[in-house]
């Protein structure tokens, strides 16, 4: 199937891109790794595609106070291979290594993945777990959306239809804290059947889950006995049966992955001089 007809513009500055996006029924094109398949399957049929790849200065990865800011055109590969992120917030590359295949990562953007808000994607749960944020620009100016408010439903983020996400902020890992990420997929590079990331910071244990509920879910497991952690997490999750997995198998994966990521994050925290 081919996409329905649409108009296409490629503005050369951010103001021009925001102005173009004011047209009704328009869509931003970043890496195209999610939008183009949706167009081709006619699950999306915008009248206008606003390609932001001609806007300069959006592909940066920079250290800012307390974390790392990733620009809207930074490709997954650049983020995955960034020495800055490896040092300041290693959960980001740990999770990105599970995103698709190199060809898709070479083109797809980390910010695009956050806007796309797929509950089966890795970056949304990482931003939620780290309590990061997304900066967006629209006709009313710039605003910051916290990760807690960003993911509102399946494939639905709080970014308005007339707004362009310009960057994501990933807070730094506190000294002595440890992180871990793991997932189970049918084949390497496939979307996960279930994935989990953990942050252990002193006594505080938080675990985030992807591909279990309609949105990424983060559960605070601080103070929960190790044997009870998975049950405590499952109380907040909504495992369902679909063509990829039964709900029972997803719950089993939650059990296995919870234990695994908390153990590894605790080990990593201990190696950093923190942990329990
Ligand atoms: C075969 C295949 C396997 C994949 N596997 C995985 C996987 O395992 N895990 C995973 O997380 N992802 C996976 N992806 C998706 C990939 O990570 C995409 O790159 C990502 O979801 C979207 O980024 P993009 O830059 O390609 O966005 P696009 O496809 O260009 O856009 C996606 C959506 O976000 C909007 N958007 C994008 N950027 C902005 C912006 N700056 N401002 C406002 N709106 C914006 C678009 O309008 C569109 O609605 C896979 C894709 C393919 C094709």
PDB file of C-alpha atoms and ligand atoms in Angstrom:
ATOM      1  CA  UNK A   1       0.000   0.000   0.000  1.00  0.00           C
ATOM      2  CA  UNK A   2       1.176   3.559  -0.670  1.00  0.00           C
ATOM      3  CA  UNK A   3       0.599   6.614   1.531  1.00  0.00           C
ATOM      4  CA  UNK A   4      -2.406   8.815   0.866  1.00  0.00           C
ATOM      5  CA  UNK A   5      -1.354  12.029  -0.933  1.00  0.00           C
ATOM      6  CA  UNK A   6       0.081  14.760   1.301  1.00  0.00           C
ATOM      7  CA  UNK A   7       1.896  18.063   0.912  1.00  0.00           C
ATOM      8  CA  UNK A   8       5.499  18.269   2.132  1.00  0.00           C
ATOM      9  CA  UNK A   9       7.596  21.162   3.421  1.00  0.00           C
ATOM     10  CA  UNK A  10      11.160  21.255   4.760  1.00  0.00           C
ATOM     11  CA  UNK A  11      11.621  24.497   6.715  1.00  0.00           C
ATOM     12  CA  UNK A  12      15.141  25.733   7.401  1.00  0.00           C
ATOM     13  CA  UNK A  13      14.531  27.205  10.846  1.00  0.00           C
ATOM     14  CA  UNK A  14      12.494  26.380  13.931  1.00  0.00           C
ATOM     15  CA  UNK A  15      10.175  29.388  13.604  1.00  0.00           C
ATOM     16  CA  UNK A  16       9.368  28.334  10.041  1.00  0.00           C
ATOM     17  CA  UNK A  17       8.695  24.770  11.182  1.00  0.00           C
ATOM     18  CA  UNK A  18       6.341  25.933  13.942  1.00  0.00           C
ATOM     19  CA  UNK A  19       4.555  28.233  11.466  1.00  0.00           C
ATOM     20  CA  UNK A  20       4.173  25.397   8.939  1.00  0.00           C
ATOM     21  CA  UNK A  21       2.831  23.055  11.620  1.00  0.00           C
ATOM     22  CA  UNK A  22       0.002  25.517  12.348  1.00  0.00           C
ATOM     23  CA  UNK A  23      -1.720  24.236   9.188  1.00  0.00           C
ATOM     24  CA  UNK A  24      -4.581  21.902  10.073  1.00  0.00           C
ATOM     25  CA  UNK A  25      -3.931  18.184   9.946  1.00  0.00           C
ATOM     26  CA  UNK A  26      -0.136  18.469   9.728  1.00  0.00           C
ATOM     27  CA  UNK A  27       2.519  16.103  11.140  1.00  0.00           C
ATOM     28  CA  UNK A  28       6.182  16.446  12.031  1.00  0.00           C
ATOM     29  CA  UNK A  29       8.627  14.125  10.243  1.00  0.00           C
ATOM     30  CA  UNK A  30      11.860  13.438  12.186  1.00  0.00           C
ATOM     31  CA  UNK A  31      13.549  10.078  11.547  1.00  0.00           C
ATOM     32  CA  UNK A  32      10.457   8.686   9.828  1.00  0.00           C
ATOM     33  CA  UNK A  33      10.946   5.217  11.340  1.00  0.00           C
ATOM     34  CA  UNK A  34       7.481   5.224  12.891  1.00  0.00           C
ATOM     35  CA  UNK A  35       5.662   7.855  10.824  1.00  0.00           C
ATOM     36  CA  UNK A  36       6.528   6.477   7.379  1.00  0.00           C
ATOM     37  CA  UNK A  37       5.213   2.955   8.143  1.00  0.00           C
ATOM     38  CA  UNK A  38       2.032   4.558   9.536  1.00  0.00           C
ATOM     39  CA  UNK A  39       1.656   6.607   6.335  1.00  0.00           C
ATOM     40  CA  UNK A  40       2.333   3.586   4.161  1.00  0.00           C
ATOM     41  CA  UNK A  41      -0.292   1.521   5.982  1.00  0.00           C
ATOM     42  CA  UNK A  42      -2.650   4.516   5.860  1.00  0.00           C
ATOM     43  CA  UNK A  43      -3.012   4.432   9.626  1.00  0.00           C
ATOM     44  CA  UNK A  44      -2.039   8.118   9.429  1.00  0.00           C
ATOM     45  CA  UNK A  45      -3.069  10.403   6.556  1.00  0.00           C
ATOM     46  CA  UNK A  46      -1.978  13.985   7.323  1.00  0.00           C
ATOM     47  CA  UNK A  47      -2.558  16.715   4.723  1.00  0.00           C
ATOM     48  CA  UNK A  48       0.898  18.184   5.346  1.00  0.00           C
ATOM     49  CA  UNK A  49       4.194  16.634   6.461  1.00  0.00           C
ATOM     50  CA  UNK A  50       6.606  19.113   8.084  1.00  0.00           C
ATOM     51  CA  UNK A  51      10.106  17.662   7.733  1.00  0.00           C
ATOM     52  CA  UNK A  52      12.284  19.152  10.502  1.00  0.00           C
ATOM     53  CA  UNK A  53      15.530  17.627   9.171  1.00  0.00           C
ATOM     54  CA  UNK A  54      16.500  20.977   7.588  1.00  0.00           C
ATOM     55  CA  UNK A  55      16.374  22.840  10.915  1.00  0.00           C
ATOM     56  CA  UNK A  56      19.950  23.432  12.125  1.00  0.00           C
ATOM     57  CA  UNK A  57      21.102  22.921  15.698  1.00  0.00           C
ATOM     58  CA  UNK A  58      18.629  20.219  16.712  1.00  0.00           C
ATOM     59  CA  UNK A  59      21.068  17.297  16.622  1.00  0.00           C
ATOM     60  CA  UNK A  60      23.135  18.191  19.681  1.00  0.00           C
ATOM     61  CA  UNK A  61      23.804  16.119  22.818  1.00  0.00           C
ATOM     62  CA  UNK A  62      25.025  18.449  25.555  1.00  0.00           C
ATOM     63  CA  UNK A  63      25.769  18.347  29.268  1.00  0.00           C
ATOM     64  CA  UNK A  64      23.640  20.886  31.100  1.00  0.00           C
ATOM     65  CA  UNK A  65      23.154  21.510  34.810  1.00  0.00           C
ATOM     66  CA  UNK A  66      22.252  18.172  36.350  1.00  0.00           C
ATOM     67  CA  UNK A  67      22.002  16.044  33.246  1.00  0.00           C
ATOM     68  CA  UNK A  68      22.133  15.695  29.477  1.00  0.00           C
ATOM     69  CA  UNK A  69      19.986  17.435  26.879  1.00  0.00           C
ATOM     70  CA  UNK A  70      19.329  15.479  23.672  1.00  0.00           C
ATOM     71  CA  UNK A  71      18.194  17.466  20.630  1.00  0.00           C
ATOM     72  CA  UNK A  72      15.234  16.477  18.453  1.00  0.00           C
ATOM     73  CA  UNK A  73      17.426  15.383  15.547  1.00  0.00           C
ATOM     74  CA  UNK A  74      19.956  13.381  17.564  1.00  0.00           C
ATOM     75  CA  UNK A  75      19.680   9.875  16.089  1.00  0.00           C
ATOM     76  CA  UNK A  76      19.355   6.850  18.352  1.00  0.00           C
ATOM     77  CA  UNK A  77      22.857   5.760  17.225  1.00  0.00           C
ATOM     78  CA  UNK A  78      24.450   9.062  18.248  1.00  0.00           C
ATOM     79  CA  UNK A  79      22.754   8.855  21.647  1.00  0.00           C
ATOM     80  CA  UNK A  80      23.690   5.195  22.092  1.00  0.00           C
ATOM     81  CA  UNK A  81      27.337   5.919  21.266  1.00  0.00           C
ATOM     82  CA  UNK A  82      27.582   9.195  23.210  1.00  0.00           C
ATOM     83  CA  UNK A  83      30.461   9.040  25.760  1.00  0.00           C
ATOM     84  CA  UNK A  84      28.680  11.841  27.620  1.00  0.00           C
ATOM     85  CA  UNK A  85      25.552   9.787  28.219  1.00  0.00           C
ATOM     86  CA  UNK A  86      27.591   6.698  29.065  1.00  0.00           C
ATOM     87  CA  UNK A  87      29.244   8.730  31.823  1.00  0.00           C
ATOM     88  CA  UNK A  88      26.391  10.913  33.059  1.00  0.00           C
ATOM     89  CA  UNK A  89      23.342   8.682  32.615  1.00  0.00           C
ATOM     90  CA  UNK A  90      24.196   5.094  31.595  1.00  0.00           C
ATOM     91  CA  UNK A  91      20.559   3.929  31.687  1.00  0.00           C
ATOM     92  CA  UNK A  92      19.950   5.700  28.359  1.00  0.00           C
ATOM     93  CA  UNK A  93      22.527   3.728  26.309  1.00  0.00           C
ATOM     94  CA  UNK A  94      21.737   0.533  28.241  1.00  0.00           C
ATOM     95  CA  UNK A  95      18.130   0.748  27.049  1.00  0.00           C
ATOM     96  CA  UNK A  96      18.901   2.095  23.573  1.00  0.00           C
ATOM     97  CA  UNK A  97      20.964  -0.991  22.797  1.00  0.00           C
ATOM     98  CA  UNK A  98      17.617  -2.831  22.720  1.00  0.00           C
ATOM     99  CA  UNK A  99      15.933  -0.428  20.271  1.00  0.00           C
ATOM    100  CA  UNK A 100      15.428  -2.038  16.864  1.00  0.00           C
ATOM    101  CA  UNK A 101      18.388  -2.580  14.518  1.00  0.00           C
ATOM    102  CA  UNK A 102      21.344  -0.358  13.510  1.00  0.00           C
ATOM    103  CA  UNK A 103      19.698   0.787  10.259  1.00  0.00           C
ATOM    104  CA  UNK A 104      16.641   2.008  12.173  1.00  0.00           C
ATOM    105  CA  UNK A 105      18.742   3.531  14.946  1.00  0.00           C
ATOM    106  CA  UNK A 106      20.830   5.395  12.356  1.00  0.00           C
ATOM    107  CA  UNK A 107      17.759   7.312  11.261  1.00  0.00           C
ATOM    108  CA  UNK A 108      15.246   7.205  14.132  1.00  0.00           C
ATOM    109  CA  UNK A 109      15.470   9.909  16.785  1.00  0.00           C
ATOM    110  CA  UNK A 110      15.311   9.502  20.551  1.00  0.00           C
ATOM    111  CA  UNK A 111      13.054  12.545  20.896  1.00  0.00           C
ATOM    112  CA  UNK A 112      10.767  11.216  18.130  1.00  0.00           C
ATOM    113  CA  UNK A 113      10.388   8.017  20.103  1.00  0.00           C
ATOM    114  CA  UNK A 114       9.313  10.026  23.169  1.00  0.00           C
ATOM    115  CA  UNK A 115       6.706  11.988  21.187  1.00  0.00           C
ATOM    116  CA  UNK A 116       5.453   8.798  19.523  1.00  0.00           C
ATOM    117  CA  UNK A 117       4.849   7.445  23.054  1.00  0.00           C
ATOM    118  CA  UNK A 118       4.688   3.756  22.220  1.00  0.00           C
ATOM    119  CA  UNK A 119       4.259   1.811  25.476  1.00  0.00           C
ATOM    120  CA  UNK A 120       6.407  -0.928  23.905  1.00  0.00           C
ATOM    121  CA  UNK A 121       9.311   1.476  23.284  1.00  0.00           C
ATOM    122  CA  UNK A 122      12.355   1.792  25.516  1.00  0.00           C
ATOM    123  CA  UNK A 123      12.911   5.560  25.685  1.00  0.00           C
ATOM    124  CA  UNK A 124       9.543   6.556  27.187  1.00  0.00           C
ATOM    125  CA  UNK A 125      10.013   4.305  30.219  1.00  0.00           C
ATOM    126  CA  UNK A 126      13.599   5.502  30.635  1.00  0.00           C
ATOM    127  CA  UNK A 127      12.479   9.155  30.684  1.00  0.00           C
ATOM    128  CA  UNK A 128       9.711   8.272  33.187  1.00  0.00           C
ATOM    129  CA  UNK A 129      12.078   6.321  35.407  1.00  0.00           C
ATOM    130  CA  UNK A 130      14.644   9.128  35.447  1.00  0.00           C
ATOM    131  CA  UNK A 131      11.954  11.803  35.928  1.00  0.00           C
ATOM    132  CA  UNK A 132      13.219  13.690  32.888  1.00  0.00           C
ATOM    133  CA  UNK A 133      11.329  16.086  30.656  1.00  0.00           C
ATOM    134  CA  UNK A 134      10.649  17.220  27.100  1.00  0.00           C
ATOM    135  CA  UNK A 135      10.925  20.812  25.837  1.00  0.00           C
ATOM    136  CA  UNK A 136       8.417  21.713  23.135  1.00  0.00           C
ATOM    137  CA  UNK A 137       7.885  24.827  21.062  1.00  0.00           C
ATOM    138  CA  UNK A 138       4.567  25.965  19.595  1.00  0.00           C
ATOM    139  CA  UNK A 139       2.693  29.125  18.668  1.00  0.00           C
ATOM    140  CA  UNK A 140       2.426  30.018  22.395  1.00  0.00           C
ATOM    141  CA  UNK A 141       6.206  29.723  22.881  1.00  0.00           C
ATOM    142  CA  UNK A 142       8.293  27.112  24.685  1.00  0.00           C
ATOM    143  CA  UNK A 143       7.188  24.891  27.563  1.00  0.00           C
ATOM    144  CA  UNK A 144       8.588  21.921  29.457  1.00  0.00           C
ATOM    145  CA  UNK A 145       6.542  18.752  29.919  1.00  0.00           C
ATOM    146  CA  UNK A 146       7.608  16.491  32.794  1.00  0.00           C
ATOM    147  CA  UNK A 147       7.794  12.772  32.010  1.00  0.00           C
ATOM    148  CA  UNK A 148       4.990  12.070  34.479  1.00  0.00           C
ATOM    149  CA  UNK A 149       2.599  14.201  32.402  1.00  0.00           C
ATOM    150  CA  UNK A 150       4.022  13.283  28.991  1.00  0.00           C
ATOM    151  CA  UNK A 151       2.616   9.801  28.374  1.00  0.00           C
ATOM    152  CA  UNK A 152      -1.143  10.073  28.426  1.00  0.00           C
ATOM    153  CA  UNK A 153      -2.300   6.956  26.563  1.00  0.00           C
ATOM    154  CA  UNK A 154      -1.381   4.359  23.939  1.00  0.00           C
ATOM    155  CA  UNK A 155       0.637   6.205  21.256  1.00  0.00           C
ATOM    156  CA  UNK A 156      -0.512   9.472  22.802  1.00  0.00           C
ATOM    157  CA  UNK A 157       1.753  12.096  24.340  1.00  0.00           C
ATOM    158  CA  UNK A 158       0.964  15.510  25.800  1.00  0.00           C
ATOM    159  CA  UNK A 159       2.769  17.235  22.910  1.00  0.00           C
ATOM    160  CA  UNK A 160       0.146  19.355  21.117  1.00  0.00           C
ATOM    161  CA  UNK A 161      -0.515  18.891  17.375  1.00  0.00           C
ATOM    162  CA  UNK A 162       0.929  22.384  16.748  1.00  0.00           C
ATOM    163  CA  UNK A 163       4.054  21.826  18.872  1.00  0.00           C
ATOM    164  CA  UNK A 164       7.546  20.612  17.965  1.00  0.00           C
ATOM    165  CA  UNK A 165       9.610  18.786  20.580  1.00  0.00           C
ATOM    166  CA  UNK A 166      13.029  20.433  20.507  1.00  0.00           C
ATOM    167  CA  UNK A 167      14.910  18.418  23.125  1.00  0.00           C
ATOM    168  CA  UNK A 168      14.663  15.886  25.949  1.00  0.00           C
ATOM    169  CA  UNK A 169      16.382  16.239  29.309  1.00  0.00           C
ATOM    170  CA  UNK A 170      17.762  13.130  31.010  1.00  0.00           C
ATOM    171  CA  UNK A 171      18.830  13.834  34.623  1.00  0.00           C
ATOM    172  CA  UNK A 172      22.262  12.613  35.694  1.00  0.00           C
ATOM    173  CA  UNK A 173      22.640   9.471  37.757  1.00  0.00           C
ATOM    174  CA  UNK A 174      23.280  10.515  41.375  1.00  0.00           C
ATOM    175  CA  UNK A 175      26.686   9.526  42.781  1.00  0.00           C
ATOM    176  CA  UNK A 176      26.545   6.021  44.258  1.00  0.00           C
ATOM    177  CA  UNK A 177      23.347   5.057  42.398  1.00  0.00           C
ATOM    178  CA  UNK A 178      23.120   2.121  39.988  1.00  0.00           C
ATOM    179  CA  UNK A 179      20.959   1.332  36.959  1.00  0.00           C
ATOM    180  CA  UNK A 180      20.090  -1.704  34.878  1.00  0.00           C
ATOM    181  CA  UNK A 181      17.908  -2.475  31.876  1.00  0.00           C
ATOM    182  CA  UNK A 182      16.791  -5.755  30.353  1.00  0.00           C
ATOM    183  CA  UNK A 183      14.015  -7.097  28.181  1.00  0.00           C
ATOM    184  CA  UNK A 184      12.702 -10.233  26.522  1.00  0.00           C
ATOM    185  CA  UNK A 185      11.899 -10.138  22.800  1.00  0.00           C
ATOM    186  CA  UNK A 186      11.257 -12.951  20.354  1.00  0.00           C
ATOM    187  CA  UNK A 187      14.248 -11.902  18.249  1.00  0.00           C
ATOM    188  CA  UNK A 188      16.981  -9.398  19.025  1.00  0.00           C
ATOM    189  CA  UNK A 189      15.795  -5.992  17.794  1.00  0.00           C
ATOM    190  CA  UNK A 190      12.075  -6.825  17.931  1.00  0.00           C
ATOM    191  CA  UNK A 191       9.839  -4.801  20.202  1.00  0.00           C
ATOM    192  CA  UNK A 192      10.005  -6.305  23.697  1.00  0.00           C
ATOM    193  CA  UNK A 193       7.339  -8.679  25.012  1.00  0.00           C
ATOM    194  CA  UNK A 194       8.208  -7.073  28.359  1.00  0.00           C
ATOM    195  CA  UNK A 195      11.091  -4.814  29.351  1.00  0.00           C
ATOM    196  CA  UNK A 196      12.223  -3.348  32.657  1.00  0.00           C
ATOM    197  CA  UNK A 197      14.703  -0.767  33.887  1.00  0.00           C
ATOM    198  CA  UNK A 198      15.768  -0.147  37.479  1.00  0.00           C
ATOM    199  CA  UNK A 199      17.345   2.706  39.417  1.00  0.00           C
ATOM    200  CA  UNK A 200      18.775   1.864  42.859  1.00  0.00           C
ATOM    201  CA  UNK A 201      19.851   4.896  44.873  1.00  0.00           C
ATOM    202  CA  UNK A 202      20.674   4.123  48.503  1.00  0.00           C
ATOM    203  CA  UNK A 203      17.560   2.466  49.942  1.00  0.00           C
ATOM    204  CA  UNK A 204      15.381   3.753  47.120  1.00  0.00           C
ATOM    205  CA  UNK A 205      14.446   1.165  44.459  1.00  0.00           C
ATOM    206  CA  UNK A 206      12.354   2.113  41.433  1.00  0.00           C
ATOM    207  CA  UNK A 207      11.535  -0.098  38.468  1.00  0.00           C
ATOM    208  CA  UNK A 208       9.966   0.954  35.159  1.00  0.00           C
ATOM    209  CA  UNK A 209       8.119  -1.408  32.812  1.00  0.00           C
ATOM    210  CA  UNK A 210       7.454  -1.293  29.077  1.00  0.00           C
ATOM    211  CA  UNK A 211       5.103  -3.364  26.981  1.00  0.00           C
ATOM    212  CA  UNK A 212       2.930  -4.371  29.936  1.00  0.00           C
ATOM    213  CA  UNK A 213       0.398  -1.542  30.262  1.00  0.00           C
ATOM    214  CA  UNK A 214      -0.896   1.105  27.809  1.00  0.00           C
ATOM    215  CA  UNK A 215       1.706   3.599  29.037  1.00  0.00           C
ATOM    216  CA  UNK A 216       5.147   3.189  30.599  1.00  0.00           C
ATOM    217  CA  UNK A 217       4.705   2.428  34.304  1.00  0.00           C
ATOM    218  CA  UNK A 218       7.158   3.145  37.118  1.00  0.00           C
ATOM    219  CA  UNK A 219       6.747   1.418  40.479  1.00  0.00           C
ATOM    220  CA  UNK A 220       8.489   2.425  43.704  1.00  0.00           C
ATOM    221  CA  UNK A 221       9.659  -0.785  45.378  1.00  0.00           C
ATOM    222  CA  UNK A 222      11.537   0.891  48.216  1.00  0.00           C
ATOM    223  CA  UNK A 223      11.243  -1.133  51.388  1.00  0.00           C
ATOM    224  CA  UNK A 224       9.487  -4.081  49.695  1.00  0.00           C
ATOM    225  CA  UNK A 225      10.997  -7.460  50.624  1.00  0.00           C
ATOM    226  CA  UNK A 226      12.866  -8.986  47.667  1.00  0.00           C
ATOM    227  CA  UNK A 227      10.462 -11.956  47.460  1.00  0.00           C
ATOM    228  CA  UNK A 228       7.456  -9.608  47.287  1.00  0.00           C
ATOM    229  CA  UNK A 229       8.777  -7.101  44.732  1.00  0.00           C
ATOM    230  CA  UNK A 230       7.272  -8.656  41.613  1.00  0.00           C
ATOM    231  CA  UNK A 231       3.827  -9.028  43.240  1.00  0.00           C
ATOM    232  CA  UNK A 232       4.007  -5.419  44.395  1.00  0.00           C
ATOM    233  CA  UNK A 233       4.864  -4.324  40.845  1.00  0.00           C
ATOM    234  CA  UNK A 234       2.110  -6.438  39.285  1.00  0.00           C
ATOM    235  CA  UNK A 235      -0.473  -4.583  41.372  1.00  0.00           C
ATOM    236  CA  UNK A 236       0.349  -1.489  39.282  1.00  0.00           C
ATOM    237  CA  UNK A 237       0.532  -3.258  35.919  1.00  0.00           C
ATOM    238  CA  UNK A 238      -2.146  -4.307  33.496  1.00  0.00           C
ATOM    239  CA  UNK A 239      -0.716  -7.289  31.613  1.00  0.00           C
ATOM    240  CA  UNK A 240      -2.936  -8.214  28.669  1.00  0.00           C
ATOM    241  CA  UNK A 241      -3.020 -10.981  26.085  1.00  0.00           C
ATOM    242  CA  UNK A 242      -2.257 -10.021  22.472  1.00  0.00           C
ATOM    243  CA  UNK A 243      -0.876 -11.746  19.383  1.00  0.00           C
ATOM    244  CA  UNK A 244       2.649 -11.573  20.836  1.00  0.00           C
ATOM    245  CA  UNK A 245       2.104 -13.008  24.318  1.00  0.00           C
ATOM    246  CA  UNK A 246      -0.429 -14.180  26.843  1.00  0.00           C
ATOM    247  CA  UNK A 247      -1.078 -12.066  29.928  1.00  0.00           C
ATOM    248  CA  UNK A 248       0.190 -14.933  32.107  1.00  0.00           C
ATOM    249  CA  UNK A 249       3.505 -15.062  30.237  1.00  0.00           C
ATOM    250  CA  UNK A 250       3.861 -11.270  30.514  1.00  0.00           C
ATOM    251  CA  UNK A 251       3.309 -11.523  34.293  1.00  0.00           C
ATOM    252  CA  UNK A 252       5.974 -14.230  34.458  1.00  0.00           C
ATOM    253  CA  UNK A 253       8.370 -11.960  32.539  1.00  0.00           C
ATOM    254  CA  UNK A 254       7.631  -9.156  35.011  1.00  0.00           C
ATOM    255  CA  UNK A 255       8.670 -11.514  37.824  1.00  0.00           C
ATOM    256  CA  UNK A 256      11.901 -12.571  36.132  1.00  0.00           C
ATOM    257  CA  UNK A 257      12.885  -9.104  34.916  1.00  0.00           C
ATOM    258  CA  UNK A 258      12.087  -7.351  38.204  1.00  0.00           C
ATOM    259  CA  UNK A 259      14.447  -9.606  40.124  1.00  0.00           C
ATOM    260  CA  UNK A 260      17.074  -9.385  37.406  1.00  0.00           C
ATOM    261  CA  UNK A 261      17.200  -5.602  36.946  1.00  0.00           C
ATOM    262  CA  UNK A 262      17.049  -4.839  40.669  1.00  0.00           C
ATOM    263  CA  UNK A 263      19.923  -7.292  41.298  1.00  0.00           C
ATOM    264  CA  UNK A 264      22.081  -5.800  38.545  1.00  0.00           C
ATOM    265  CA  UNK A 265      21.286  -2.172  39.478  1.00  0.00           C
ATOM    266  CA  UNK A 266      22.130  -2.959  43.115  1.00  0.00           C
ATOM    267  CA  UNK A 267      25.404  -4.531  42.030  1.00  0.00           C
ATOM    268  CA  UNK A 268      26.197  -1.492  39.878  1.00  0.00           C
ATOM    269  CA  UNK A 269      25.343   0.841  42.758  1.00  0.00           C
ATOM    270  CA  UNK A 270      27.640  -1.119  45.063  1.00  0.00           C
ATOM    271  CA  UNK A 271      30.413  -0.835  42.479  1.00  0.00           C
ATOM    272  CA  UNK A 272      29.863   2.953  42.564  1.00  0.00           C
ATOM    273  CA  UNK A 273      30.208   2.939  46.351  1.00  0.00           C
ATOM    274  CA  UNK A 274      26.454   3.133  47.042  1.00  0.00           C
ATOM    275  CA  UNK A 275      23.627   0.567  47.177  1.00  0.00           C
ATOM    276  CA  UNK A 276      22.261  -1.410  50.074  1.00  0.00           C
TER     277      UNK A 276
HETATM  278  C1  LIG B   1      11.251  -2.368  12.139  1.00  0.00           C
HETATM  279  C2  LIG B   1      11.242  -1.356  13.259  1.00  0.00           C
HETATM  280  C3  LIG B   1      11.550  -1.776  14.530  1.00  0.00           C
HETATM  281  C4  LIG B   1      11.530  -0.867  15.592  1.00  0.00           C
HETATM  282  N1  LIG B   1      11.824  -1.323  16.835  1.00  0.00           N
HETATM  283  C5  LIG B   1      11.800  -0.468  17.865  1.00  0.00           C
HETATM  284  C6  LIG B   1      12.110  -0.911  19.184  1.00  0.00           C
HETATM  285  O1  LIG B   1      12.430  -2.081  19.428  1.00  0.00           O
HETATM  286  N2  LIG B   1      12.033  -0.005  20.189  1.00  0.00           N
HETATM  287  C7  LIG B   1      11.704   1.313  19.958  1.00  0.00           C
HETATM  288  O2  LIG B   1      11.652   2.089  20.905  1.00  0.00           O
HETATM  289  N3  LIG B   1      11.422   1.757  18.724  1.00  0.00           N
HETATM  290  C8  LIG B   1      11.470   0.913  17.677  1.00  0.00           C
HETATM  291  N4  LIG B   1      11.186   1.381  16.422  1.00  0.00           N
HETATM  292  C9  LIG B   1      10.787   2.794  16.263  1.00  0.00           C
HETATM  293  C10 LIG B   1      11.987   3.737  16.199  1.00  0.00           C
HETATM  294  O3  LIG B   1      12.618   3.813  17.474  1.00  0.00           O
HETATM  295  C11 LIG B   1      11.564   5.155  15.781  1.00  0.00           C
HETATM  296  O4  LIG B   1      12.726   5.782  15.355  1.00  0.00           O
HETATM  297  C12 LIG B   1      10.932   6.027  16.834  1.00  0.00           C
HETATM  298  O5  LIG B   1       9.802   5.439  17.403  1.00  0.00           O
HETATM  299  C13 LIG B   1      10.405   7.349  16.251  1.00  0.00           C
HETATM  300  O6  LIG B   1      11.439   8.198  15.963  1.00  0.00           O
HETATM  301  P1  LIG B   1      11.524   8.882  14.531  1.00  0.00           P
HETATM  302  O7  LIG B   1      12.535   9.955  14.657  1.00  0.00           O
HETATM  303  O8  LIG B   1      11.726   7.853  13.501  1.00  0.00           O
HETATM  304  O9  LIG B   1      10.083   9.597  14.413  1.00  0.00           O
HETATM  305  P2  LIG B   1       9.027   9.748  13.183  1.00  0.00           P
HETATM  306  O10 LIG B   1       8.773   8.409  12.610  1.00  0.00           O
HETATM  307  O11 LIG B   1       9.589  10.777  12.257  1.00  0.00           O
HETATM  308  O12 LIG B   1       7.815  10.319  13.972  1.00  0.00           O
HETATM  309  C14 LIG B   1       7.069   9.505  14.862  1.00  0.00           C
HETATM  310  C15 LIG B   1       5.920  10.337  15.466  1.00  0.00           C
HETATM  311  O13 LIG B   1       6.439  11.328  16.341  1.00  0.00           O
HETATM  312  C16 LIG B   1       6.187  12.649  15.841  1.00  0.00           C
HETATM  313  N5  LIG B   1       7.432  13.399  16.038  1.00  0.00           N
HETATM  314  C17 LIG B   1       8.700  12.949  15.829  1.00  0.00           C
HETATM  315  N6  LIG B   1       9.599  13.863  16.192  1.00  0.00           N
HETATM  316  C18 LIG B   1       8.878  14.927  16.628  1.00  0.00           C
HETATM  317  C19 LIG B   1       9.251  16.199  17.146  1.00  0.00           C
HETATM  318  N7  LIG B   1      10.529  16.547  17.297  1.00  0.00           N
HETATM  319  N8  LIG B   1       8.258  17.049  17.515  1.00  0.00           N
HETATM  320  C20 LIG B   1       6.951  16.699  17.384  1.00  0.00           C
HETATM  321  N9  LIG B   1       6.548  15.521  16.889  1.00  0.00           N
HETATM  322  C21 LIG B   1       7.504  14.646  16.527  1.00  0.00           C
HETATM  323  C22 LIG B   1       5.800  12.480  14.381  1.00  0.00           C
HETATM  324  O14 LIG B   1       4.924  13.505  13.936  1.00  0.00           O
HETATM  325  C23 LIG B   1       5.116  11.122  14.405  1.00  0.00           C
HETATM  326  O15 LIG B   1       3.806  11.257  14.868  1.00  0.00           O
HETATM  327  C24 LIG B   1      11.215   0.508  15.350  1.00  0.00           C
HETATM  328  C25 LIG B   1      10.935   0.941  14.047  1.00  0.00           C
HETATM  329  C26 LIG B   1      10.946   0.025  13.013  1.00  0.00           C
HETATM  330  C27 LIG B   1      10.637   0.517  11.618  1.00  0.00           C
END
